[in-house]
Amino acid sequence: MINEVLARIQSGLPGACVELVNNPSPSGQHSLLVNPKDALAVAGFLRDDPELLFDFASNVSGVDWPPKKVKETIVRKETVDGAEKEIKETVERDVPGCLEVVYHLYSVARKTGPLTLRMRTADRGSNVALPSLTPVWKSADFQEREVYDLFGIRFEGHPDLRRILMWDEYADHPMRKDYVAPDDFEYEPTPHDEILERVKARAATPGEDA
Amino acid sequence: MSQLPADITIGGFSDANTLDVSLGPQHPSTHGVFRMNVTLEGETVVKLKPVFGYLHRNHEKIAEGNSYLAAMPYTDRLDYICPLTNNWAYAVAVEKLAGLEVAERAEYIRVIVGELTRLQNHTAFLGFILGDMGAWGTALMYAFREREKILDLFEALTGARMMCNYMRFGGCRCDLPPGWIEGARKIVDNFPAFLDEMEALLTGNEILLARLQGVAPLSGARAINGGMSGPVLRASGVDYDIRKADAYGVYSRFKFRVPRGEVGDCYDRFMLRVLEARESVAILKQAIDGLPGGPVINPKAKLRGFRPPAGEAYGRIESPKGELGFYVISDGSDRPYRFRIRPPSLINLTLLEELCVGTKIADVMVILGSIDIVLGEVDR
């Protein structure tokens, strides 16, 4: 199904930057990776095109992919002492991290789905932004707020982007993989008992901010 | 007062004509710890901002730190009225992720306990919404009398009335105890009589009609765009039931109808639950009659050291509240890399403000009640 959807987008929206992301799982739910600058147009097309009609944005979730090192084996040919040899080398390559938003779309009218749509940020900084798809699907409203709250992705064009589950004064984004829980969750920190011990222990650890 | 952001008003007058009321979180009609900041002009709602998070414990983060199976008992605590359907939705997602077949007997048991869950959820709904309308106690006691019988069945099968932790990837935890299926059949056979009793008392009641009919109508197109699912979506006249659309499990083998509303007002949402309960009775009868023998769990399923191959899957079921889905990403290890719950209770509140603006403050509770939420799932 996903290939037909991709072909349909490419014929309907020439120039839109959409690529197929393969899913090795037995679920077979492959996804479409959309360039953020084309996302709103693609989303509108998916919703309104009479052959697609993905009118129901069911699920919106954030995913954090921290930077990682991938080991790769590279084979290169070299001439050593006149004889050509194959030399295998293990090279560590840095894969930059990103934050991802995944939309699961269904068509109520045509009873098809799920279509998985993804967008990626350029990096994992504290001020990353992606276009909001709430103008296309109202159902993304609270869910994008949740992704903003827990992952720290700003959604540009969102009508009411505020924290939803954590309180407004909270500074961090708990669903990021490198999140460290605070010593005390209370609004006005009042360390006591074992929490006080933890605060002391952390303050004593060199090279780490208390 | 008017300079403060919308969500931190504490109550008072924002200007000469309007009054800000902080409704909840400790309000008996909010079904838990849920708060709405309501701006009133006289008795009419002009603005309503829901405030979430009082029950937030970041279930998704907890699940990422534990094995796949260890998240199963946590799912009981999402929508604690319907633990078995929560188990089921999670099992469906992980089975998709791992490409795991489910034993046939287990599929039937899942349908039986899932539909019993729907019966007791909709029964509880009838009691709760009457409470929201001011019929405090009596209707709820009638409803809970029937619900207790079903919870007794759950206890006999799983050991717990509400925190069942019963499904496993590839099947169920244990087989039905002796005499259980006869007990279930008795309850199912007697259930239409209870629904008739409830309907005789309620559906034609003048006060109930006045409080529900024409209140907060919702069009089908708006409901779809707003992500409404389950009874709220179908009450708006949309023919969409995941049991039909996805036909997960063995639902394609059963004959049942999908009830729909006409105008999508509170009365349609109320009646839809009654009609849906009747269809559940029909499914239950077929499932109990057709229950096959055999193991209750796929012999290939691994309980310990379960490592699905790398990849991702989104699985969903028609829970009594709406579309309950789980999105799970595996990196090949024994813990989910990403674990996301698609909570119908939260997403069905997306249009709450639209539904409430223009109605009277007394209707807000009825509208909230007609959506049917559980805060354990809203806040996760």
XYZ file of C-alpha atoms in Angstrom:
590
model
C 0.000 0.000 0.000
C 2.728 2.422 0.978
C 4.282 2.423 -2.481
C 0.990 3.456 -4.078
C 0.621 6.252 -1.543
C 4.151 7.431 -2.289
C 3.517 7.347 -6.044
C 0.283 9.245 -5.539
C 2.063 11.945 -3.515
C 4.814 12.239 -6.104
C 2.333 12.646 -8.933
C 0.074 15.004 -6.982
C 2.778 17.077 -5.344
C 5.803 17.051 -7.638
C 8.845 18.379 -5.868
C 7.720 17.330 -2.380
C 10.565 15.664 -0.558
C 9.204 12.309 0.661
C 11.115 9.076 1.000
C 10.319 5.552 2.060
C 11.737 4.274 5.341
C 11.924 0.514 5.549
C 10.751 -1.286 8.682
C 12.464 -4.657 9.131
C 9.869 -5.851 11.655
C 7.376 -8.612 10.744
C 4.682 -5.953 11.202
C 5.579 -4.634 7.751
C 4.558 -1.099 8.694
C 6.887 0.927 6.505
C 6.801 4.668 6.803
C 7.171 7.861 4.804
C 9.808 10.348 5.875
C 8.700 13.859 5.001
C 10.902 16.899 4.793
C 9.575 19.382 7.398
C 9.249 22.171 4.830
C 6.839 20.065 2.750
C 5.031 18.486 5.701
C 1.985 20.722 5.776
C 1.387 20.371 2.029
C 1.852 16.594 2.151
C -0.469 16.288 5.155
C -3.164 18.321 3.434
C -2.770 16.234 0.294
C -3.034 12.965 2.243
C -6.210 14.160 3.929
C -7.974 15.603 0.880
C -6.876 13.491 -2.077
C -9.974 11.486 -3.087
C -7.959 8.298 -3.557
C -6.218 8.517 -0.185
C -8.526 10.369 2.249
C -6.406 9.869 5.360
C -8.883 11.852 7.417
C -8.048 10.395 10.839
C -4.700 11.177 12.474
C -4.832 8.565 15.150
C -1.552 8.696 16.992
C 1.265 11.215 17.310
C 4.420 10.198 19.123
C 7.897 11.534 19.581
C 11.005 9.373 19.357
C 14.449 10.344 20.559
C 17.475 9.048 18.678
C 20.643 10.138 20.503
C 23.887 10.310 18.510
C 25.642 6.981 18.357
C 28.723 5.364 16.963
C 28.198 2.678 14.363
C 30.917 0.156 13.632
C 31.348 -0.568 9.966
C 33.660 -2.929 8.186
C 35.249 -1.403 5.150
C 37.111 -3.508 2.626
C 39.694 -1.727 0.559
C 42.258 -2.944 -1.847
C 45.837 -1.980 -1.445
C 48.968 -2.914 -3.198
C 51.512 -4.133 -0.698
C 54.889 -5.219 -2.023
C 53.526 -5.527 -5.531
C 50.683 -7.883 -4.584
C 47.115 -6.645 -4.332
C 45.547 -7.406 -0.995
C 42.130 -6.904 0.512
C 42.358 -5.149 3.821
C 39.382 -5.189 6.170
C 39.102 -2.282 8.498
C 36.603 -1.547 11.223
C 35.723 2.079 11.184
C 33.648 3.861 13.753
C 31.279 6.278 12.192
C 29.347 8.927 14.097
C 25.634 8.965 13.378
C 24.212 12.306 14.434
C 21.182 12.237 16.705
C 17.763 13.599 15.931
C 14.278 13.842 17.310
C 11.466 12.315 15.356
C 7.707 12.771 15.303
C 5.642 9.862 14.045
C 2.019 10.204 12.899
C -0.176 7.147 12.408
C -2.896 7.959 9.906
C -6.033 6.056 9.070
C -8.791 6.596 6.575
C -12.217 6.335 8.146
C -13.852 6.916 4.764
C -11.897 4.193 2.961
C -11.158 1.966 5.979
C -7.426 1.847 5.229
C -4.355 2.354 7.338
C -2.173 2.703 9.197
C 0.024 5.023 7.182
C 3.096 6.010 9.150
C 4.389 9.501 8.527
C 7.620 10.731 10.101
C 9.443 14.021 10.395
C 12.949 14.504 11.714
C 14.692 17.456 13.294
C 18.202 18.375 12.220
C 19.671 17.868 15.680
C 18.741 17.314 19.315
C 19.259 20.862 20.525
C 17.072 22.595 23.050
C 15.342 24.745 20.461
C 14.379 22.364 17.666
C 11.180 22.980 15.752
C 8.933 21.157 13.310
C 5.753 22.313 11.581
C 2.556 21.536 13.449
C -0.004 19.399 11.637
C -2.819 20.498 13.958
C -4.219 22.826 11.242
C -4.775 19.709 9.130
C -5.856 17.267 11.842
C -7.268 18.773 15.017
C -6.619 15.458 16.775
C -2.893 16.260 16.814
C -3.544 19.193 19.177
C -3.031 17.612 22.610
C -0.620 15.018 21.269
C 1.746 17.591 19.798
C 1.590 19.440 23.091
C 2.600 16.209 24.765
C 5.543 15.729 22.381
C 6.589 19.321 23.050
C 6.311 18.729 26.778
C 8.121 15.398 26.976
C 10.577 15.665 24.048
C 11.109 19.387 23.641
C 10.145 19.791 19.995
C 8.465 23.111 19.287
C 5.592 22.850 16.810
C 5.414 25.925 14.647
C 1.868 26.923 13.794
C 0.365 25.114 16.771
C -2.585 27.135 18.123
C -1.840 26.647 21.819
C 1.602 25.191 22.464
C 1.992 24.754 26.220
C 3.159 21.984 28.483
C 0.380 19.498 29.053
C 1.457 16.821 31.534
C 4.364 18.432 33.379
C 3.826 21.752 35.105
C 4.608 25.006 33.334
C 7.697 25.861 35.370
C 9.340 22.532 34.610
C 12.510 23.008 32.619
C 13.436 19.597 31.214
C 11.955 17.083 28.777
C 11.601 13.716 30.532
C 11.226 11.412 27.535
C 14.613 12.275 26.090
C 17.015 9.405 26.478
C 19.656 11.503 28.255
C 17.212 12.913 30.800
C 18.329 12.828 34.403
C 15.583 12.994 37.001
C 15.924 15.879 39.446
C 16.783 15.221 43.058
C 13.422 16.433 44.151
C 10.286 16.858 42.082
C 8.668 19.306 44.450
C 7.852 22.702 43.115
C 9.886 24.430 45.801
C 12.774 22.076 46.452
C 12.783 21.025 50.077
C 15.372 18.259 50.304
C 14.854 15.835 53.145
C 15.837 12.313 54.199
C 17.140 10.200 51.335
C 16.622 12.993 48.834
C 18.984 15.148 50.861
C 21.520 12.318 50.763
C 21.194 12.148 46.994
C 21.657 15.893 46.659
C 24.773 15.718 48.806
C 26.139 12.777 46.845
C 25.628 14.525 43.573
C 27.170 17.754 44.841
C 30.207 15.765 45.940
C 30.670 14.162 42.513
C 33.196 16.247 40.620
C 32.425 17.368 37.104
C 28.677 17.232 37.501
C 26.430 20.126 38.238
C 24.334 19.688 41.299
C -6.134 38.643 36.526
C -6.479 38.977 32.792
C -2.716 39.098 32.223
C -2.209 35.578 33.570
C -1.927 32.688 31.095
C -5.149 30.804 30.529
C -4.179 27.798 32.582
C -3.212 29.415 35.846
C -6.329 31.323 36.712
C -7.403 30.501 40.209
C -10.875 31.948 40.143
C -12.188 35.461 40.243
C -13.391 38.129 37.859
C -11.332 38.709 34.719
C -13.478 41.670 33.778
C -16.849 43.141 34.653
C -18.861 40.582 32.688
C -17.121 37.263 33.122
C -16.270 34.997 36.010
C -13.376 32.533 36.045
C -14.052 29.254 37.789
C -11.468 26.584 38.418
C -13.514 23.405 38.173
C -11.659 20.542 39.794
C -9.291 18.821 40.249
C -11.065 17.584 43.374
C -14.586 17.635 41.995
C -16.743 14.500 42.184
C -17.991 14.886 38.620
C -14.595 15.101 36.962
C -14.150 11.305 37.220
C -10.802 11.710 38.944
C -8.272 14.478 39.235
C -9.109 16.556 36.199
C -9.399 20.315 36.132
C -11.091 22.721 33.778
C -10.573 26.442 33.846
C -13.934 27.764 32.825
C -14.798 31.352 31.989
C -18.464 32.111 32.480
C -20.701 34.875 31.309
C -23.665 34.499 33.581
C -24.156 30.753 33.480
C -22.916 30.366 29.907
C -19.488 28.945 29.188
C -17.402 31.253 26.979
C -14.038 29.552 27.421
C -12.895 26.225 28.797
C -9.308 25.061 29.112
C -8.669 21.562 30.411
C -5.659 21.129 32.704
C -4.020 17.713 32.762
C -1.222 15.977 34.530
C -2.352 15.509 38.125
C -2.045 11.733 37.709
C 0.991 11.780 35.418
C 3.656 9.196 36.257
C 5.265 8.850 32.833
C 4.222 5.303 32.211
C 6.030 5.407 28.838
C 9.400 6.121 30.443
C 8.842 3.406 33.062
C 8.063 0.893 30.314
C 11.259 1.786 28.436
C 13.284 0.748 31.475
C 11.644 -2.641 31.923
C 11.252 -5.820 29.923
C 8.368 -6.171 27.456
C 6.347 -8.341 29.792
C 6.927 -6.072 32.790
C 4.881 -3.352 31.095
C 1.831 -5.620 31.035
C 0.728 -5.067 34.657
C 1.247 -1.326 34.203
C -1.285 -1.299 31.384
C -3.936 -2.417 33.893
C -3.538 0.958 35.544
C -4.240 3.012 32.430
C -7.987 2.738 32.139
C -8.521 0.923 35.405
C -12.191 0.294 34.611
C -11.131 -1.874 31.644
C -7.835 -3.610 32.472
C -8.371 -6.566 30.161
C -8.783 -4.529 26.990
C -5.638 -2.574 27.909
C -3.746 -5.861 28.199
C -5.183 -6.916 24.887
C -4.143 -3.772 23.006
C -0.578 -4.042 24.273
C -0.451 -7.738 23.408
C -1.725 -6.983 19.876
C 1.000 -4.388 19.325
C 3.818 -6.619 20.563
C 2.500 -9.620 18.634
C 2.644 -7.505 15.488
C 6.146 -6.408 16.370
C 7.354 -9.973 16.895
C 5.195 -11.614 14.222
C 3.717 -13.902 16.848
C 0.604 -16.000 16.210
C -2.027 -16.229 18.954
C -3.494 -19.565 20.032
C -7.059 -19.932 18.763
C -8.598 -20.689 22.157
C -6.864 -17.604 23.534
C -8.386 -15.469 20.781
C -11.847 -16.608 21.849
C -11.085 -16.053 25.527
C -9.836 -12.577 24.638
C -13.071 -11.799 22.841
C -15.098 -13.108 25.786
C -13.242 -11.139 28.452
C -12.977 -8.106 26.156
C -16.709 -7.973 25.526
C -17.439 -8.596 29.205
C -15.177 -5.605 29.859
C -17.227 -3.560 27.414
C -20.430 -4.613 29.165
C -19.190 -3.584 32.587
C -17.656 -0.341 31.273
C -20.880 0.709 29.582
C -22.848 -0.347 32.658
C -20.629 1.801 34.856
C -21.019 4.610 32.311
C -24.805 4.518 32.729
C -24.403 4.894 36.470
C -21.779 7.636 36.243
C -23.624 9.826 33.768
C -26.762 9.674 35.889
C -24.629 10.787 38.795
C -23.350 13.666 36.668
C -26.936 14.682 36.043
C -27.682 14.752 39.729
C -29.306 11.333 40.179
C -26.682 10.696 42.785
C -26.231 7.124 43.901
C -29.337 5.186 42.968
C -28.619 4.575 39.287
C -24.977 3.948 40.111
C -25.925 1.253 42.619
C -28.139 -0.482 40.048
C -25.255 -0.380 37.573
C -22.606 -1.505 40.036
C -24.779 -4.438 41.129
C -24.399 -5.858 37.599
C -20.813 -4.744 37.225
C -19.813 -6.606 40.383
C -21.047 -9.876 38.875
C -18.709 -9.420 35.928
C -15.843 -8.385 38.197
C -16.424 -11.601 40.178
C -15.873 -13.483 36.912
C -12.642 -11.564 36.336
C -11.507 -12.373 39.846
C -12.216 -16.073 39.367
C -10.216 -16.066 36.133
C -7.305 -13.741 36.881
C -7.181 -13.388 40.644
C -8.007 -9.691 40.633
C -11.164 -7.689 40.064
C -9.482 -4.767 38.354
C -5.704 -5.249 38.064
C -6.023 -8.403 35.999
C -2.637 -8.711 34.232
C -4.074 -11.593 32.245
C -2.880 -11.442 28.627
C 0.486 -12.672 27.441
C 2.176 -12.280 24.077
C 0.778 -15.155 22.028
C -2.143 -15.945 24.287
C -3.370 -15.709 27.855
C -1.821 -16.471 31.218
C -4.038 -19.353 32.284
C -7.000 -21.371 31.137
C -10.552 -20.825 32.316
C -11.239 -22.381 35.731
C -13.909 -25.119 35.959
C -17.448 -23.753 35.855
C -16.312 -20.312 34.637
C -17.879 -20.525 31.221
C -21.227 -21.571 32.738
C -21.065 -18.588 35.071
C -20.277 -16.294 32.141
C -23.149 -17.728 30.122
C -25.555 -17.122 32.992
C -24.499 -13.487 33.298
C -24.710 -12.951 29.552
C -28.149 -14.561 29.371
C -29.450 -12.365 32.185
C -27.848 -9.173 30.940
C -30.539 -8.077 28.443
C -33.061 -8.164 31.308
C -30.878 -5.706 33.232
C -30.551 -3.461 30.178
C -34.339 -3.552 29.769
C -34.736 -2.593 33.419
C -32.280 0.278 33.031
C -33.966 1.449 29.849
C -37.435 1.274 31.410
C -36.165 3.569 34.150
C -34.054 5.890 32.039
C -34.363 6.209 28.295
C -37.834 7.754 28.280
C -37.364 9.703 31.489
C -38.409 13.292 31.014
C -35.628 14.796 33.098
C -33.000 12.677 31.370
C -34.284 13.713 27.953
C -34.234 17.376 28.971
C -30.666 17.116 30.227
C -29.279 15.123 27.285
C -31.193 15.817 24.103
C -29.765 18.543 21.914
C -26.857 19.164 24.296
C -23.487 19.558 22.561
C -24.170 18.014 19.153
C -21.077 17.001 17.201
C -20.957 16.484 13.449
C -19.378 13.368 12.004
C -16.786 15.260 9.955
C -15.659 17.296 12.969
C -15.497 14.168 15.126
C -13.203 12.459 12.611
C -10.931 15.487 12.288
C -10.812 15.862 16.061
C -9.649 12.280 16.493
C -12.740 11.131 18.360
C -12.997 7.376 18.480
C -15.200 4.670 19.842
C -18.744 5.401 21.014
C -18.257 9.191 20.717
C -17.336 8.882 17.036
C -20.157 6.476 16.249
C -22.697 8.601 18.120
C -21.932 11.293 15.540
C -23.132 8.947 12.809
C -19.758 7.659 11.608
C -19.722 3.976 10.753
C -16.293 3.082 12.097
C -15.611 0.255 14.482
C -12.085 -1.156 14.678
C -13.559 -4.585 15.325
C -14.943 -4.340 11.774
C -12.297 -2.137 10.117
C -9.249 -4.106 11.320
C -11.108 -7.334 12.225
C -8.296 -8.124 14.653
C -8.348 -11.433 16.507
C -11.322 -13.536 15.482
C -13.884 -10.736 15.221
C -14.508 -11.516 11.552
C -16.170 -14.758 12.661
C -18.922 -13.073 14.663
C -22.095 -11.448 13.463
C -22.832 -8.116 15.087
C -24.100 -4.700 14.125
C -22.404 -1.349 14.647
C -24.898 1.072 16.192
C -24.706 4.703 15.102
C -26.172 7.942 16.372
C -27.858 10.593 14.318
C -27.101 14.058 15.651
C -24.209 13.254 17.962
C -25.652 14.965 21.032
C -25.288 13.702 24.590
C -28.400 11.566 24.241
C -26.947 9.772 21.216
C -23.742 9.145 23.124
C -25.815 7.766 26.016
C -28.041 5.535 23.888
C -25.127 4.288 21.841
C -23.643 2.620 24.894
C -26.914 0.843 25.609
C -27.149 -0.414 22.021
C -23.492 -1.390 21.973
C -23.939 -3.393 25.169
C -26.729 -5.320 23.445
C -24.426 -6.110 20.524
C -21.746 -7.224 22.970
C -24.229 -9.696 24.407
C -24.734 -11.073 20.873
C -20.961 -11.421 20.348
C -20.525 -13.051 23.750
C -23.168 -15.676 23.006
C -21.435 -16.607 19.735
C -17.981 -16.649 21.319
C -19.063 -18.783 24.278
C -20.781 -21.260 21.943
C -17.817 -21.407 19.580
C -15.043 -21.633 22.188
C -12.564 -24.197 20.834
C -10.233 -26.434 22.829
C -6.460 -26.414 22.757
C -3.703 -24.467 24.478
C -4.288 -20.898 25.676
C -0.858 -19.696 24.611
C 1.205 -20.190 21.494
C 3.826 -22.839 22.432
C 6.444 -20.795 20.556
C 5.860 -17.738 22.724
C 8.680 -16.904 25.104
C 7.809 -15.414 28.439
C 11.389 -14.939 29.613
C 14.135 -13.461 27.503
C 11.599 -12.207 24.975
C 13.419 -10.160 22.320
C 11.392 -9.069 19.318
C 13.427 -8.306 16.188
C 14.384 -4.690 15.574
C 11.624 -2.619 14.011
C 8.398 -0.980 15.009
C 4.697 -1.707 15.117
C 1.483 0.118 15.890
C -1.322 -2.088 17.136
C -4.775 -0.973 18.194
C -8.082 -2.351 19.356
C -11.582 -1.051 19.908
C -11.527 -0.552 23.654
C -14.775 0.432 25.397
C -13.573 4.061 25.445
C -12.373 4.205 21.843
C -9.256 3.431 19.876
C -6.599 2.187 22.272
C -3.277 1.768 20.509
C 0.299 0.978 21.407
C 3.265 2.041 19.326
C 6.324 -0.007 20.176
C 9.828 0.318 18.719
C 12.286 -2.497 19.293
C 16.050 -2.214 18.953
C 16.441 -5.969 19.291
C 17.045 -5.895 23.032
C 14.766 -7.173 25.777
C 13.344 -3.732 26.506
C 11.172 -1.571 24.287
C 13.178 1.298 22.808
C 10.038 3.397 22.587
C 6.699 2.631 24.151
C 3.828 4.919 23.315
C 0.197 4.656 24.349
C -2.512 6.176 22.198
C -4.989 7.058 24.943
C -8.613 7.367 23.749
C -9.612 9.149 26.947
C -7.158 12.010 26.327
C -7.762 12.391 22.601
C -11.545 12.288 23.001
C -11.159 15.434 25.123
C -9.630 17.350 22.183
C -13.004 18.800 21.245
C -14.205 19.295 24.830
C -13.876 23.066 24.640
C -15.738 23.229 21.320
C -18.531 21.099 22.747
C -18.869 23.102 25.951
C -18.622 26.693 24.721
C -22.110 28.169 24.532
C -23.683 25.646 26.913
C -24.578 26.225 30.542
C -22.117 25.384 33.318
C -24.392 22.581 34.545
C -24.111 20.910 31.139
C -20.309 20.784 31.248
C -20.408 17.843 33.648
C -22.914 15.986 31.478
C -20.821 16.582 28.340
C -17.688 15.365 30.117
C -19.622 12.378 31.409
C -20.939 11.553 27.940
C -17.384 11.367 26.580
C -16.514 8.794 29.274
C -12.925 9.266 30.400
C -10.674 7.663 32.972
C -7.918 9.859 34.318
C -5.452 7.028 34.733
C -5.361 6.906 30.952
C -5.595 10.649 30.292
C -2.514 11.488 32.357
C -0.581 8.228 32.140
